[in-house]
Short mmCIF file of C-alpha atoms in Angstrom, two decimals:
data_model
loop_
_atom_site.label_atom_id
_atom_site.label_comp_id
_atom_site.label_asym_id
_atom_site.label_seq_id
_atom_site.Cartn_x
_atom_site.Cartn_y
_atom_site.Cartn_z
CA MET A 267 -50.30 -32.41 -25.38
CA GLU A 268 -50.71 -29.87 -28.13
CA LEU A 269 -49.08 -26.47 -27.92
CA LYS A 270 -50.24 -23.30 -29.67
CA PHE A 271 -47.58 -21.35 -31.55
CA ASP A 272 -47.19 -17.86 -32.99
CA ASN A 273 -47.17 -17.59 -36.77
CA ARG A 274 -43.38 -17.59 -37.23
CA TRP A 275 -40.36 -19.86 -37.61
CA TYR A 276 -38.76 -20.88 -34.31
CA GLN A 277 -35.10 -21.35 -33.45
CA SER A 278 -34.04 -24.86 -32.55
CA HIS A 279 -33.18 -23.93 -28.94
CA GLU A 280 -36.77 -22.68 -28.45
CA ILE A 281 -38.21 -25.97 -29.71
CA LYS A 282 -35.81 -28.01 -27.57
CA GLN A 283 -36.88 -26.03 -24.51
CA MET A 284 -40.63 -26.31 -25.23
CA PHE A 285 -40.49 -30.07 -25.80
CA SER A 286 -37.77 -30.78 -23.16
CA ILE A 287 -35.37 -32.29 -25.69
CA LYS A 288 -31.75 -32.73 -24.66
CA GLU A 289 -28.90 -31.59 -26.90
CA LYS A 290 -27.57 -35.13 -27.40
CA THR A 291 -30.98 -36.34 -28.59
CA TRP A 292 -31.28 -33.39 -30.98
CA LYS A 293 -27.84 -34.08 -32.49
CA THR A 294 -28.65 -37.78 -32.88
CA TRP A 295 -31.84 -36.88 -34.78
CA LEU A 296 -29.94 -34.52 -37.09
CA TYR A 297 -26.69 -36.41 -37.67
CA GLY A 298 -27.29 -40.01 -36.59
CA ASP A 299 -25.24 -41.87 -33.99
CA THR A 300 -23.09 -44.96 -33.58
CA ILE A 301 -23.85 -47.44 -30.81
CA LYS A 302 -22.12 -50.64 -29.73
CA VAL A 303 -24.29 -53.76 -29.46
CA LYS A 304 -22.75 -57.15 -28.63
CA GLY A 305 -19.32 -55.94 -29.73
CA LYS A 306 -20.51 -54.58 -33.09
CA LEU A 307 -20.90 -50.94 -34.03
CA LEU A 308 -24.35 -50.07 -35.36
CA LYS A 309 -25.28 -46.78 -36.98
CA LYS A 310 -28.53 -45.14 -35.84
CA ALA A 311 -30.14 -43.48 -38.81
CA LYS A 312 -30.64 -39.75 -38.75
CA GLN A 313 -34.20 -38.46 -39.04
CA ASP A 314 -35.64 -36.80 -42.13
CA ILE A 315 -35.23 -33.12 -41.24
CA ILE A 316 -37.85 -32.00 -43.77
CA GLU A 317 -40.40 -34.32 -42.16
CA MET A 318 -39.39 -32.90 -38.75
CA GLY A 319 -40.17 -29.37 -39.98
CA LEU A 320 -36.57 -28.14 -40.01
CA ARG A 321 -35.13 -25.92 -42.71
CA LYS A 322 -31.41 -25.21 -42.96
CA VAL A 323 -30.46 -21.58 -43.46
CA PRO A 324 -28.26 -21.49 -46.60
CA GLY A 325 -24.56 -20.94 -45.98
CA SER A 326 -24.69 -21.80 -42.28
CA ASN A 327 -25.13 -24.62 -39.77
CA TYR A 328 -28.27 -22.92 -38.51
CA TYR A 329 -31.76 -24.45 -38.61
CA VAL A 330 -35.17 -22.87 -38.23
CA VAL A 331 -38.19 -24.96 -37.26
CA ASP A 332 -41.82 -24.95 -38.38
CA PRO A 333 -43.34 -25.64 -34.95
CA ASN A 334 -46.62 -27.16 -36.15
CA THR A 335 -44.90 -29.67 -38.43
CA PHE A 336 -42.40 -30.51 -35.70
CA GLN A 337 -45.15 -31.02 -33.13
CA GLU A 338 -47.00 -33.40 -35.46
CA TRP A 339 -43.77 -35.37 -36.12
CA PHE A 340 -42.89 -35.44 -32.40
CA LEU A 341 -46.33 -36.70 -31.37
CA LYS A 342 -46.03 -39.53 -33.92
CA GLN A 343 -42.65 -40.46 -32.43
CA VAL A 344 -44.00 -40.69 -28.88
CA GLY A 345 -47.12 -42.55 -30.00
CA GLU A 346 -49.76 -39.93 -29.20
CA LEU A 347 -50.72 -39.42 -32.84
CA GLU A 348 -51.72 -42.30 -35.09
CA GLU A 349 -50.86 -42.15 -38.78
#
């Protein structure tokens, strides 16, 4: 599955909608998460946002996304693209 994009930066909600990504998954990728396994708390590592194609707008909690970089990263995550 490869999508074609306009030549512009996308907002994160547009990317989440195109790739059917839930809000909880998106937040886990950005900030990490804590899970409980066999009574112990384990920290899930956050993803490298630069590798994902995200850029933080200075002075805000707002991200813009390079869709082509994100698509390449996403396809590697789901196993459709070999490194």
